[in-house]
Coordinates of C-alpha atoms in Angstrom, one line a residue:
Chain A
M1 CA -4.5 -14.5 20.3
S2 CA -5.8 -17.0 17.8
S3 CA -5.4 -16.3 14.2
R4 CA -8.7 -18.0 13.4
I5 CA -11.4 -15.6 12.2
E6 CA -14.4 -16.2 14.5
E7 CA -16.9 -14.2 12.5
H8 CA -16.3 -12.5 9.2
P9 CA -18.2 -9.3 8.1
I10 CA -19.2 -10.8 4.8
L11 CA -18.8 -14.6 5.1
G12 CA -20.3 -14.8 8.7
V13 CA -19.3 -17.8 10.8
Q14 CA -17.5 -20.3 8.6
E15 CA -18.4 -23.9 9.1
K16 CA -15.7 -26.2 10.4
G17 CA -15.4 -29.9 10.7
R18 CA -15.1 -31.6 14.1
K19 CA -12.3 -30.7 16.3
V20 CA -9.4 -33.3 16.0
T21 CA -6.0 -33.8 17.5
F22 CA -2.9 -34.6 15.6
T23 CA 0.8 -34.3 16.3
C24 CA 3.4 -32.0 14.9
D25 CA 7.0 -33.1 15.8
G26 CA 5.6 -35.1 18.6
K27 CA 3.5 -32.4 20.2
A28 CA -0.3 -32.6 20.3
V29 CA -2.0 -30.0 18.1
E30 CA -5.7 -29.3 17.6
G31 CA -7.4 -28.5 14.3
Y32 CA -10.6 -29.1 12.4
E33 CA -11.2 -32.2 10.4
G34 CA -11.0 -31.6 6.7
E35 CA -9.2 -28.3 6.7
P36 CA -5.8 -28.1 5.2
I37 CA -3.1 -29.3 7.5
A38 CA -1.3 -26.0 6.9
T39 CA -4.3 -24.1 8.3
A40 CA -4.3 -26.0 11.6
L41 CA -0.5 -25.5 11.8
K42 CA -0.9 -21.8 11.2
A43 CA -3.6 -21.6 14.0
A44 CA -1.2 -23.2 16.3
G45 CA 1.5 -20.6 15.4
I46 CA 3.8 -23.1 13.5
M47 CA 5.4 -21.1 10.6
V48 CA 8.3 -23.4 9.6
H49 CA 7.3 -26.5 7.6
R50 CA 10.6 -27.7 6.3
Y51 CA 14.3 -26.8 5.8
T52 CA 15.8 -27.0 2.4
K53 CA 18.3 -29.8 1.7
K54 CA 21.3 -27.9 0.5
E55 CA 21.2 -24.6 2.5
H56 CA 19.0 -25.7 5.3
K57 CA 16.8 -22.6 4.9
P58 CA 13.3 -22.5 6.5
R59 CA 10.2 -22.6 4.3
G60 CA 6.5 -22.2 5.2
I61 CA 3.2 -21.5 3.4
F62 CA 3.8 -19.5 0.3
C63 CA 1.1 -20.1 -2.4
A64 CA -1.5 -22.0 -0.2
I65 CA -3.0 -23.7 -3.4
G66 CA -0.7 -26.6 -3.9
R67 CA 1.6 -25.2 -6.6
C68 CA 4.8 -24.0 -5.0
T69 CA 5.6 -27.0 -2.8
D70 CA 7.2 -24.7 -0.1
C71 CA 4.9 -26.1 2.6
V72 CA 5.6 -29.8 2.2
M73 CA 6.1 -31.9 5.3
I74 CA 6.4 -35.5 6.4
V75 CA 2.8 -36.7 7.0
D76 CA 2.3 -40.2 8.3
G77 CA 5.8 -41.0 7.3
K78 CA 5.5 -39.9 3.8
P79 CA 7.6 -37.0 2.7
N80 CA 6.7 -34.1 0.3
V81 CA 3.1 -33.9 1.3
R82 CA 1.7 -30.6 0.3
T83 CA 0.2 -29.5 3.6
C84 CA -1.8 -26.6 2.1
V85 CA -4.0 -28.9 0.1
T86 CA -4.0 -32.1 2.2
P87 CA -7.1 -32.4 4.5
L88 CA -6.4 -32.9 8.2
K89 CA -7.5 -36.2 9.8
E90 CA -7.6 -37.3 13.4
G91 CA -4.3 -38.7 14.6
M92 CA -2.1 -37.6 11.7
V93 CA 1.5 -37.6 12.4
V94 CA 3.1 -34.6 10.9
N95 CA 6.8 -33.8 11.0
T96 CA 9.0 -30.9 9.9
Q97 CA 10.9 -32.0 6.8
Y98 CA 14.7 -31.7 6.7
G99 CA 15.7 -32.1 3.1
V100 CA 13.5 -35.0 2.4
S101 CA 13.8 -36.6 5.9
A102 CA 12.2 -36.3 9.3
E103 CA 15.6 -36.5 10.8
P104 CA 17.2 -33.1 11.6
F105 CA 20.3 -32.5 9.6
E106 CA 22.7 -33.1 12.5
K107 CA 21.3 -36.7 12.8
Q108 CA 21.3 -37.4 9.1
Chain B
M1 CA -7.5 -49.5 -24.4
S2 CA -10.9 -47.8 -24.2
M3 CA -11.0 -44.1 -23.9
K4 CA -13.9 -42.1 -22.7
R5 CA -15.1 -39.5 -25.2
Y6 CA -16.8 -36.1 -24.7
D7 CA -18.1 -33.5 -27.2
L8 CA -16.2 -30.9 -25.1
I9 CA -13.5 -31.4 -22.5
I10 CA -12.8 -28.3 -20.4
V11 CA -9.7 -27.9 -18.3
G12 CA -10.3 -25.6 -15.4
A13 CA -13.6 -25.0 -13.4
G14 CA -13.1 -21.3 -12.9
P15 CA -15.4 -18.5 -14.1
S16 CA -14.5 -19.0 -17.9
G17 CA -14.5 -22.8 -17.9
L18 CA -17.8 -23.0 -16.1
S19 CA -19.4 -20.3 -18.3
A20 CA -18.3 -22.2 -21.4
A21 CA -19.6 -25.5 -19.9
I22 CA -23.0 -23.9 -19.3
E23 CA -23.3 -22.4 -22.9
A24 CA -22.2 -25.7 -24.5
A25 CA -24.3 -28.0 -22.4
R26 CA -27.3 -25.8 -23.0
R27 CA -26.9 -26.5 -26.7
G28 CA -26.7 -30.2 -26.3
L29 CA -23.1 -30.9 -25.9
K30 CA -21.8 -33.7 -23.6
V31 CA -19.4 -31.7 -21.4
V32 CA -16.9 -32.6 -18.8
V33 CA -14.8 -30.1 -16.7
F34 CA -11.6 -31.2 -15.0
D35 CA -10.0 -29.3 -12.2
E36 CA -7.0 -30.0 -10.2
N37 CA -8.4 -28.4 -7.1
E38 CA -10.6 -30.0 -4.4
K39 CA -13.2 -27.5 -4.9
P40 CA -14.5 -25.9 -8.2
G41 CA -14.9 -22.2 -8.9
G42 CA -11.3 -21.1 -9.5
Q43 CA -10.6 -18.0 -7.6
L44 CA -14.3 -16.9 -7.5
F45 CA -14.8 -18.4 -4.0
K46 CA -12.0 -16.1 -2.6
Q47 CA -13.5 -13.0 -4.1
I48 CA -15.7 -11.6 -1.4
H49 CA -16.1 -8.1 -2.9
K50 CA -18.9 -6.9 -5.1
F51 CA -18.0 -7.1 -8.8
F52 CA -17.9 -4.1 -11.2
G53 CA -19.5 -4.0 -14.5
S54 CA -23.1 -3.9 -15.7
K55 CA -26.2 -5.3 -14.1
E56 CA -26.6 -7.7 -17.0
H57 CA -23.2 -9.2 -16.2
K58 CA -23.5 -9.7 -12.4
A59 CA -22.2 -6.4 -11.3
K60 CA -22.6 -5.7 -7.6
V61 CA -22.8 -9.5 -6.9
R62 CA -20.0 -10.8 -4.8
G63 CA -17.6 -13.2 -6.5
F64 CA -18.3 -16.2 -4.3
V65 CA -22.0 -15.8 -5.0
I66 CA -21.3 -15.8 -8.8
G67 CA -19.4 -19.0 -8.2
Q68 CA -22.3 -20.6 -6.5
Q69 CA -24.6 -19.5 -9.3
L70 CA -22.4 -20.9 -12.1
L71 CA -21.9 -24.2 -10.3
Q72 CA -25.7 -24.6 -9.8
E73 CA -26.4 -23.7 -13.5
A74 CA -23.9 -26.1 -14.7
A75 CA -25.1 -28.9 -12.5
E76 CA -28.7 -28.3 -13.7
L77 CA -27.5 -28.6 -17.3
G78 CA -25.8 -32.0 -16.6
V79 CA -22.2 -30.8 -16.8
E80 CA -19.9 -33.2 -15.2
V81 CA -17.3 -31.5 -13.0
V82 CA -14.4 -33.8 -12.0
L83 CA -12.3 -32.5 -9.1
N84 CA -8.8 -33.4 -7.8
A85 CA -8.1 -34.2 -11.5
T86 CA -4.9 -32.6 -12.8
V87 CA -4.6 -32.5 -16.6
V88 CA -1.0 -33.4 -17.1
G89 CA -0.8 -33.8 -20.9
M90 CA -2.6 -32.8 -24.1
Y91 CA -1.6 -34.5 -27.3
M92 CA -2.5 -34.9 -31.0
D93 CA -6.2 -35.4 -31.9
K94 CA -7.4 -33.7 -28.7
E95 CA -6.4 -36.4 -26.3
I96 CA -5.8 -35.5 -22.8
V97 CA -4.1 -37.3 -19.8
V98 CA -5.5 -36.7 -16.4
K99 CA -4.1 -37.7 -13.1
M100 CA -6.6 -38.6 -10.5
G101 CA -5.1 -39.8 -7.2
E102 CA -2.4 -42.3 -8.1
E103 CA -4.0 -43.2 -11.4
V104 CA -3.7 -41.7 -14.9
H105 CA -6.6 -41.7 -17.3
H106 CA -7.0 -40.8 -21.0
F107 CA -9.9 -38.9 -22.5
K108 CA -10.8 -37.9 -25.9
G109 CA -12.5 -34.6 -26.7
D110 CA -14.1 -33.7 -30.0
S111 CA -13.3 -30.1 -28.9
I112 CA -11.3 -28.8 -26.0
L113 CA -11.3 -25.7 -24.1
I114 CA -8.3 -24.7 -22.0
A115 CA -9.4 -22.3 -19.2
T116 CA -6.5 -22.9 -16.8
G117 CA -6.3 -19.3 -15.6
A118 CA -3.1 -17.8 -14.3
A119 CA -0.5 -18.2 -11.7
E120 CA 0.9 -15.4 -9.5
N121 CA 4.1 -13.7 -10.3
M122 CA 6.8 -13.3 -7.6
V123 CA 9.6 -10.9 -7.0
T124 CA 12.8 -11.7 -5.2
F125 CA 14.6 -9.7 -2.4
D126 CA 16.7 -10.6 0.5
G127 CA 14.8 -12.9 2.7
W128 CA 11.9 -13.5 0.2
T129 CA 12.0 -17.2 0.9
L130 CA 11.3 -16.8 4.7
P131 CA 8.1 -18.3 6.1
G132 CA 5.7 -15.3 6.3
V133 CA 6.4 -14.1 2.8
I134 CA 3.3 -15.2 0.9
G135 CA 1.4 -14.5 -2.3
A136 CA -1.7 -12.4 -2.3
G137 CA -3.6 -15.4 -3.5
A138 CA -2.4 -17.3 -0.5
A139 CA -3.7 -14.6 1.8
Q140 CA -7.1 -14.8 0.1
T141 CA -7.2 -18.5 0.3
M142 CA -6.3 -18.5 3.9
M143 CA -8.7 -16.0 5.2
N144 CA -11.7 -16.3 2.8
L145 CA -11.7 -20.2 2.3
H146 CA -10.1 -21.5 5.4
G147 CA -11.1 -18.8 7.9
I148 CA -7.6 -18.0 9.2
K149 CA -5.7 -14.7 9.3
P150 CA -2.6 -14.8 7.2
G151 CA -0.8 -12.6 9.8
S152 CA -1.4 -10.0 12.3
K153 CA 0.8 -7.1 10.9
I154 CA 1.1 -7.2 7.1
L155 CA 2.9 -5.2 4.4
M156 CA 1.4 -5.5 1.0
L157 CA 3.6 -5.2 -2.1
G158 CA 1.6 -4.3 -5.3
S159 CA -1.0 -1.6 -5.9
G160 CA -2.9 -3.4 -8.7
N161 CA -6.4 -4.4 -8.1
V162 CA -5.3 -7.7 -6.5
G163 CA -3.0 -5.9 -4.0
L164 CA -5.8 -3.3 -3.3
V165 CA -8.6 -5.7 -3.0
V166 CA -6.6 -8.2 -0.9
S167 CA -5.4 -5.4 1.4
Y168 CA -9.0 -4.4 2.1
Q169 CA -10.0 -8.1 2.6
L170 CA -7.1 -8.4 5.1
L171 CA -8.6 -5.4 7.1
Q172 CA -11.9 -7.1 7.0
A173 CA -10.5 -10.3 8.4
G174 CA -9.1 -8.2 11.3
C175 CA -5.5 -7.9 10.3
E176 CA -3.4 -4.7 10.4
V177 CA -2.0 -3.6 7.0
V178 CA 1.0 -1.4 7.9
A179 CA 1.7 -0.2 4.4
L180 CA 0.9 -0.7 0.8
V181 CA 4.0 -0.5 -1.3
D182 CA 4.6 -0.4 -5.1
A183 CA 7.7 0.4 -7.2
A184 CA 5.6 2.1 -9.8
P185 CA 5.1 5.8 -9.4
R186 CA 1.3 5.5 -9.5
V187 CA -1.4 3.2 -8.1
G188 CA -2.2 0.5 -10.7
G189 CA -5.6 -0.6 -9.8
Y190 CA -9.0 1.2 -9.6
G191 CA -8.9 4.4 -7.6
V192 CA -12.0 3.4 -5.6
H193 CA -10.3 0.3 -4.4
A194 CA -7.3 2.4 -3.3
A195 CA -9.6 4.9 -1.6
K196 CA -11.3 2.4 0.6
V197 CA -8.0 1.1 1.8
A198 CA -6.5 4.6 2.3
R199 CA -9.4 5.9 4.4
C200 CA -8.9 3.0 6.8
G201 CA -5.5 4.5 7.5
V202 CA -3.3 2.3 5.4
P203 CA -0.3 4.5 4.1
F204 CA 0.6 4.2 0.4
Y205 CA 4.2 4.2 -0.6
L206 CA 4.4 4.5 -4.4
S207 CA 7.9 4.5 -6.0
H208 CA 9.0 2.3 -3.1
T209 CA 9.8 -1.4 -2.9
I210 CA 11.1 -4.0 -0.5
M211 CA 14.8 -4.1 0.1
K212 CA 14.7 -7.0 2.5
A213 CA 12.5 -9.2 4.7
E214 CA 14.0 -9.6 8.2
G215 CA 14.1 -12.6 10.4
T216 CA 15.9 -15.9 10.7
E217 CA 13.1 -18.6 11.1
C218 CA 10.3 -16.4 9.9
V219 CA 9.5 -12.8 9.0
T220 CA 9.9 -10.3 11.9
G221 CA 10.1 -7.1 9.9
V222 CA 10.6 -5.5 6.5
T223 CA 12.8 -2.7 5.1
I224 CA 11.4 -0.7 2.1
A225 CA 13.1 2.1 0.2
Q226 CA 12.3 4.6 -2.4
V227 CA 13.3 3.9 -6.0
D228 CA 14.3 6.3 -8.8
S229 CA 12.9 6.2 -12.3
H230 CA 15.1 3.4 -13.1
F231 CA 13.9 1.3 -10.1
K232 CA 17.2 1.7 -8.3
F233 CA 17.1 2.2 -4.6
I234 CA 17.7 5.7 -3.3
P235 CA 20.1 5.6 -0.4
G236 CA 18.8 7.2 2.8
T237 CA 15.2 6.5 2.1
E238 CA 14.9 3.2 3.9
K239 CA 12.0 2.6 6.2
H240 CA 11.6 -0.3 8.6
F241 CA 8.2 -1.8 9.6
D242 CA 7.6 -4.5 12.2
V243 CA 5.6 -7.1 10.4
D244 CA 5.0 -10.9 10.6
T245 CA 3.7 -11.2 7.0
I246 CA 4.7 -9.8 3.6
C247 CA 2.1 -10.2 1.0
L248 CA 3.2 -10.2 -2.7
A249 CA 0.7 -9.0 -5.4
V250 CA 2.9 -8.3 -8.3
G251 CA 0.8 -9.6 -11.3
L252 CA -0.3 -12.8 -12.9
S253 CA 1.1 -14.9 -15.8
P254 CA -1.1 -17.2 -18.0
M255 CA -0.8 -20.8 -17.3
S256 CA -0.5 -21.8 -20.8
Q257 CA 1.8 -24.8 -20.7
L258 CA -0.8 -27.3 -21.9
L259 CA -1.3 -25.2 -25.0
K260 CA 2.3 -25.1 -25.8
M261 CA 2.5 -28.8 -25.3
A262 CA -0.3 -29.4 -27.7
G263 CA 1.5 -27.4 -30.4
C264 CA -0.6 -24.3 -30.5
E265 CA 1.0 -21.2 -32.0
M266 CA 2.1 -19.1 -29.1
E267 CA 3.3 -15.5 -28.7
D268 CA 5.1 -13.7 -26.0
N269 CA 2.8 -10.7 -25.4
P270 CA 3.6 -8.6 -22.3
R271 CA 0.3 -6.8 -22.7
R272 CA -1.5 -10.1 -22.2
G273 CA 0.8 -11.1 -19.4
G274 CA 3.3 -13.4 -21.0
Q275 CA 3.1 -16.6 -23.0
V276 CA -0.3 -16.8 -24.7
P277 CA -1.8 -18.7 -27.5
I278 CA -2.6 -16.9 -30.8
C279 CA -6.4 -17.2 -31.0
D280 CA -9.2 -15.7 -33.0
E281 CA -12.3 -13.7 -31.8
Y282 CA -14.0 -16.9 -30.6
G283 CA -11.0 -18.1 -28.6
E284 CA -10.1 -20.8 -31.2
T285 CA -6.4 -21.5 -31.4
S286 CA -4.3 -22.4 -34.3
I287 CA -5.5 -26.0 -33.7
K288 CA -9.1 -26.3 -35.0
G289 CA -11.5 -27.2 -32.2
L290 CA -9.1 -26.2 -29.4
F291 CA -10.3 -23.1 -27.6
V292 CA -9.1 -20.9 -24.9
A293 CA -10.9 -18.5 -22.5
G294 CA -10.0 -16.4 -19.5
D295 CA -6.7 -15.5 -18.0
V296 CA -4.8 -18.2 -20.0
S297 CA -5.4 -16.3 -23.1
G298 CA -4.4 -12.9 -21.5
I299 CA -4.7 -11.5 -18.1
E300 CA -7.9 -9.6 -17.4
E301 CA -10.5 -10.2 -14.7
A302 CA -13.4 -12.6 -13.9
S303 CA -16.1 -10.7 -15.5
S304 CA -14.5 -10.7 -18.9
A305 CA -13.3 -14.3 -18.4
M306 CA -16.9 -15.3 -18.0
I307 CA -17.9 -13.7 -21.3
E308 CA -14.9 -15.1 -23.1
G309 CA -16.0 -18.5 -21.7
R310 CA -19.5 -18.0 -23.0
I311 CA -18.2 -17.2 -26.5
A312 CA -15.9 -20.2 -26.6
G313 CA -18.6 -22.5 -25.4
I314 CA -21.0 -21.3 -28.1
A315 CA -18.1 -21.5 -30.6
A316 CA -17.5 -25.1 -29.7
A317 CA -21.1 -25.9 -30.3
Y318 CA -20.9 -24.4 -33.7
Y319 CA -17.6 -26.3 -34.5
L320 CA -19.4 -29.6 -33.7
G321 CA -22.5 -28.7 -35.6
Y322 CA -24.9 -28.3 -32.7
I323 CA -25.8 -24.8 -33.8
D324 CA -25.9 -23.0 -37.1
K325 CA -23.9 -20.0 -38.2
E326 CA -26.8 -17.6 -37.5
E327 CA -27.0 -18.6 -33.9
L328 CA -23.3 -18.3 -33.6
D329 CA -23.2 -14.8 -35.0
A330 CA -26.1 -13.6 -33.0
K331 CA -24.8 -14.8 -29.7
Y332 CA -21.2 -13.7 -30.6
Q333 CA -22.4 -10.1 -31.3
E334 CA -24.3 -10.0 -28.0
N335 CA -21.4 -11.2 -25.9
Q336 CA -18.8 -9.2 -27.9
A337 CA -20.7 -6.1 -27.2
A338 CA -20.6 -6.9 -23.5
L339 CA -16.9 -7.7 -23.6
A340 CA -16.2 -4.5 -25.5
G341 CA -18.0 -2.6 -22.7
L342 CA -15.8 -4.1 -20.1
R343 CA -12.7 -3.2 -22.1
Q344 CA -13.4 0.5 -22.2
G345 CA -12.2 3.3 -20.0
M346 CA -9.0 4.3 -18.3
F347 CA -8.1 0.7 -17.4
A348 CA -8.7 -0.5 -21.0
P349 CA -6.0 -2.9 -22.1
E350 CA -4.6 -0.3 -24.5
N351 CA -4.1 2.1 -21.6
R352 CA -2.1 -0.3 -19.4
G353 CA 0.8 1.4 -17.9
K354 CA -0.1 4.8 -19.4
L355 CA -0.9 7.9 -17.4
V356 CA -4.4 9.1 -18.4
E357 CA -4.5 12.7 -17.4
K358 CA -8.1 13.6 -18.2
T359 CA -11.4 11.8 -17.8
E360 CA -13.6 11.2 -20.8
E361 CA -15.5 14.2 -19.6
G362 CA -12.3 16.3 -19.8
I363 CA -11.8 16.6 -16.1
D364 CA -8.3 16.4 -14.7
V365 CA -7.8 13.1 -12.9
S366 CA -6.9 13.2 -9.2
M367 CA -3.1 12.9 -9.0
N368 CA -3.3 12.4 -5.3
L369 CA -5.4 9.4 -5.9
L370 CA -2.7 7.9 -8.1
E371 CA 0.1 8.8 -5.8
K372 CA -1.4 8.5 -2.3
G373 CA -4.5 6.4 -2.8
F374 CA -7.0 9.0 -2.0
I375 CA -8.6 12.1 -3.7
A376 CA -7.3 15.3 -2.1
E377 CA -9.7 17.8 -0.7
D378 CA -8.8 20.4 -3.4
E379 CA -9.5 17.8 -6.1
I380 CA -12.8 16.3 -5.0
E381 CA -15.2 19.1 -5.9
R382 CA -14.5 18.8 -9.7
F383 CA -16.2 15.4 -10.2
P384 CA -19.8 15.4 -11.4
G385 CA -21.0 13.2 -8.5
V386 CA -20.0 15.6 -5.9
T387 CA -22.6 18.3 -5.4
H388 CA -23.9 20.5 -2.5
T389 CA -27.6 21.0 -1.8
K390 CA -29.9 21.3 1.1
G391 CA -31.1 18.1 2.8
I392 CA -29.7 14.7 2.3
H393 CA -28.1 13.9 -1.0
P394 CA -25.5 11.5 -2.5
V395 CA -21.8 12.4 -2.9
I396 CA -20.3 10.1 -5.4
E397 CA -16.5 10.0 -5.2
C398 CA -16.1 8.1 -8.5
S399 CA -13.4 9.9 -10.5
Q400 CA -12.1 7.4 -13.0
N401 CA -13.8 6.1 -16.2
I402 CA -14.3 2.4 -15.3
P403 CA -17.0 0.1 -16.8
C404 CA -19.5 0.0 -14.0
N405 CA -23.0 1.3 -13.7
P406 CA -25.1 -0.4 -10.8
C407 CA -25.5 3.0 -9.1
Q408 CA -27.7 4.4 -11.7
D409 CA -30.3 1.7 -11.3
A410 CA -30.0 1.6 -7.6
C411 CA -31.7 4.9 -7.0
P412 CA -35.5 4.5 -6.9
K413 CA -35.8 8.2 -7.7
H414 CA -33.3 8.0 -10.6
C415 CA -31.2 10.8 -9.2
I416 CA -27.9 9.2 -10.4
K417 CA -27.1 9.4 -14.1
I418 CA -24.5 7.5 -16.0
G419 CA -26.3 7.1 -19.3
S420 CA -25.7 4.5 -22.0
H421 CA -21.9 4.9 -22.0
I422 CA -20.9 2.5 -19.2
T423 CA -17.6 4.2 -18.4
A424 CA -19.0 7.7 -17.9
L425 CA -18.7 9.2 -14.5
P426 CA -21.9 9.1 -12.4
A427 CA -23.5 12.5 -12.1
V428 CA -26.2 13.6 -9.6
D429 CA -29.4 15.1 -10.9
E430 CA -29.9 18.0 -8.5
N431 CA -33.5 18.4 -9.6
V432 CA -34.5 15.0 -8.2
E433 CA -35.0 14.8 -4.5
C434 CA -32.9 12.2 -2.6
V435 CA -35.0 10.2 -0.1
G436 CA -31.9 9.0 1.8
C437 CA -32.7 5.3 1.2
G438 CA -29.0 4.4 0.9
M439 CA -29.5 1.9 -2.0
C440 CA -26.8 3.7 -4.0
V441 CA -24.3 3.5 -1.1
A442 CA -24.8 -0.2 -0.8
S443 CA -24.8 -0.9 -4.5
C444 CA -21.6 0.9 -5.3
S445 CA -19.0 -1.9 -5.7
G446 CA -16.2 0.7 -5.2
Q447 CA -17.8 1.9 -1.9
A448 CA -17.4 5.4 -3.3
I449 CA -20.9 6.7 -2.6
F450 CA -21.8 8.6 0.6
L451 CA -24.9 10.3 1.7
V452 CA -24.3 13.8 3.1
Q453 CA -26.7 16.0 5.0
E454 CA -25.0 19.3 5.7
D455 CA -27.9 20.7 7.9
Y456 CA -28.7 17.8 10.3
E457 CA -28.9 20.0 13.3
P458 CA -27.4 23.4 14.1
G459 CA -23.7 23.1 13.7
Y460 CA -23.8 19.4 12.7
G461 CA -24.2 17.4 9.6
T462 CA -24.3 13.6 8.8
V463 CA -22.4 11.3 6.6
T464 CA -23.7 7.9 5.7
L465 CA -20.9 5.5 4.6
P466 CA -20.6 1.9 3.6
Y467 CA -19.2 -0.2 6.4
E468 CA -18.2 -3.8 6.0
F469 CA -16.3 -4.5 9.2
L470 CA -16.9 -6.2 12.6
P471 CA -17.8 -5.3 15.2
L472 CA -20.6 -3.3 13.7
P473 CA -20.9 0.0 15.7
Q474 CA -24.2 0.7 17.4
K475 CA -26.4 3.8 17.4
G476 CA -25.1 6.1 20.1
D477 CA -21.6 5.0 19.8
K478 CA -19.0 7.7 20.0
G479 CA -15.7 7.7 18.1
F480 CA -13.9 9.6 15.4
G481 CA -14.4 10.6 11.9
L482 CA -11.5 9.8 9.6
D483 CA -10.7 11.7 6.4
R484 CA -9.9 10.1 3.1
S485 CA -6.3 9.5 4.2
G486 CA -7.5 7.7 7.3
K487 CA -6.5 10.6 9.6
K488 CA -8.7 11.4 12.6
V489 CA -10.3 14.8 11.8
C490 CA -13.2 15.1 14.3
E491 CA -15.3 13.5 16.9
A492 CA -18.3 11.5 15.4
E493 CA -21.4 9.9 16.9
V494 CA -23.2 7.0 15.3
V495 CA -26.8 8.1 14.7
Q496 CA -28.0 5.3 12.6
V497 CA -27.0 1.8 11.6
R498 CA -28.8 0.1 8.8
T499 CA -28.4 -3.4 7.6
S500 CA -30.7 -5.1 5.0
P501 CA -30.6 -8.2 2.8
A502 CA -30.9 -5.7 -0.1
F503 CA -27.5 -4.2 1.0
D504 CA -25.9 -7.6 0.9
H505 CA -23.5 -7.2 4.0
T506 CA -22.7 -3.6 3.2
N507 CA -23.9 -1.9 6.3
L508 CA -24.8 1.8 6.3
L509 CA -23.4 3.7 9.1
T510 CA -24.6 7.3 9.6
I511 CA -22.3 9.5 11.7
K512 CA -22.9 13.0 13.0
V513 CA -20.0 15.3 12.5
P514 CA -19.5 19.0 12.8
S515 CA -20.9 20.7 9.7
D516 CA -17.5 21.7 8.2
M517 CA -16.5 18.0 8.3
V518 CA -19.3 16.6 6.2
M519 CA -17.0 16.8 3.1
K520 CA -14.0 15.5 4.9
A521 CA -15.1 12.6 7.2
R522 CA -15.4 9.4 5.1
F523 CA -14.7 6.6 7.7
Y524 CA -15.6 5.9 11.3
K525 CA -13.3 4.6 13.9
A526 CA -14.5 3.7 17.4
E527 CA -12.8 5.3 20.4

């Protein structure tokens, strides 16, 4: 079941940008252009955005307004990108962030 | 280095910042508003419920519509709103530093208004960092701005207005709210907000809090337990819920860092939510020409933030000589009266945390409402809006003195009376005949008004209730009547569904129920 709200009792049908494809950890994921990357990931059921450097604990969306930095990921090779406030673009390459790297800890 | 200069620089394009911008620009000031977000409006665009208050101050208008109105007004007056612009510093002589993209710019304001609002508080418990534990603000952002459900099964921690309102919005978005939990012994927010969540079947657990969030990669469950009067867990009271999301609504703190940086005199005031600047009645801080408005100067809500913004905008105009003392005084008096009105009643700042046992009218408050989220059957009859009469008539389940009065103007027959004291409980004038138009039902921001007809047909009566969910039931549908606690109490048939632009997305559902259920059934659930 999709977590997208098709029609809302107060807001009606929310306008979306065009459908685009991007990748997350190498897998193709669909989302809408201009929405936060985190929204597209949430719709795809992806909960873990990164693992912390010291304790390797998972983190995901927490504040959703760009304050807490829990949801940062590696986007187009750049680490620490706040996915909750970064608009999605066609072809973006998004990777889970391990510490500050795209490499899982066992390969670091 | 050249530095751009403005009469008034405002930091924060939320309700108070925009209101101040409008008042100042109207008086001829050159105004700029900086906001770190991609979109203006602060939290207004996430507020999809109808606001409380008086008609003069946008009561019964939904928050996001107020946001649109403020933005339009500001644009018409030539206010410059700069987005994706984070104010990172404020220095001597009202100079500010703004980060835009990868660049840093300097600006000089002859006056400055800080309207940065507040940040959410958090609580910690085992597992609180797991993906799936989110702030209530995050939930609102996800569902109301980005059109995505924050989760499918959700536990809400916090029974203040944010926790209650967001719980209801989660239900509207199609999520299941498995429980509303608060360590406090009583519901913190408006009873009417609690009641509309409770009648949808959400159980309230007061004097309970979260022990742990379960899961390894993300939340798969939660355990709550009862706490004693010292907020210590009581062993043996643990309860488990399968959830994928835990939502935290545990208060707000002023985002006052810029003011501290600029050297304003500050105080730590728990009643205002934390570190706040010391300011006068116009919102002017210890630094002349530096003003504050809204949550940054003390946590309240958007309606009062807008009025504080208006006062500060006018005061900035006076400070810079755009208006005389007479205009300042006149406008201040007018806005101050409105602000004082909003700060009355059971939820007035001086009553924060206190148990108010009687209403202004001397009626015992509903303790069940405070402890369970709904008014008990043996309590409901004592409130002045609850009457019995032949034919169709309103039943107003408004039991707390809150500053709100749209219902008295909604009735074309004037059968609802609040009077000039805005916090008075609405009373029904039984000498005026109700025509059953439903305007009162749709106008009540607390969704606390029902139309009841005890003698619809032999053995049956009807209840007309506000309904803001999808799918909208159709005439002829059969289902169940739920009582105030959300429990199924009878079979119910939908006999009328009314929608109208005047109702602003609050649909009126009329259900036929057995006569002895007209004072019990308060919600409808399809089979």
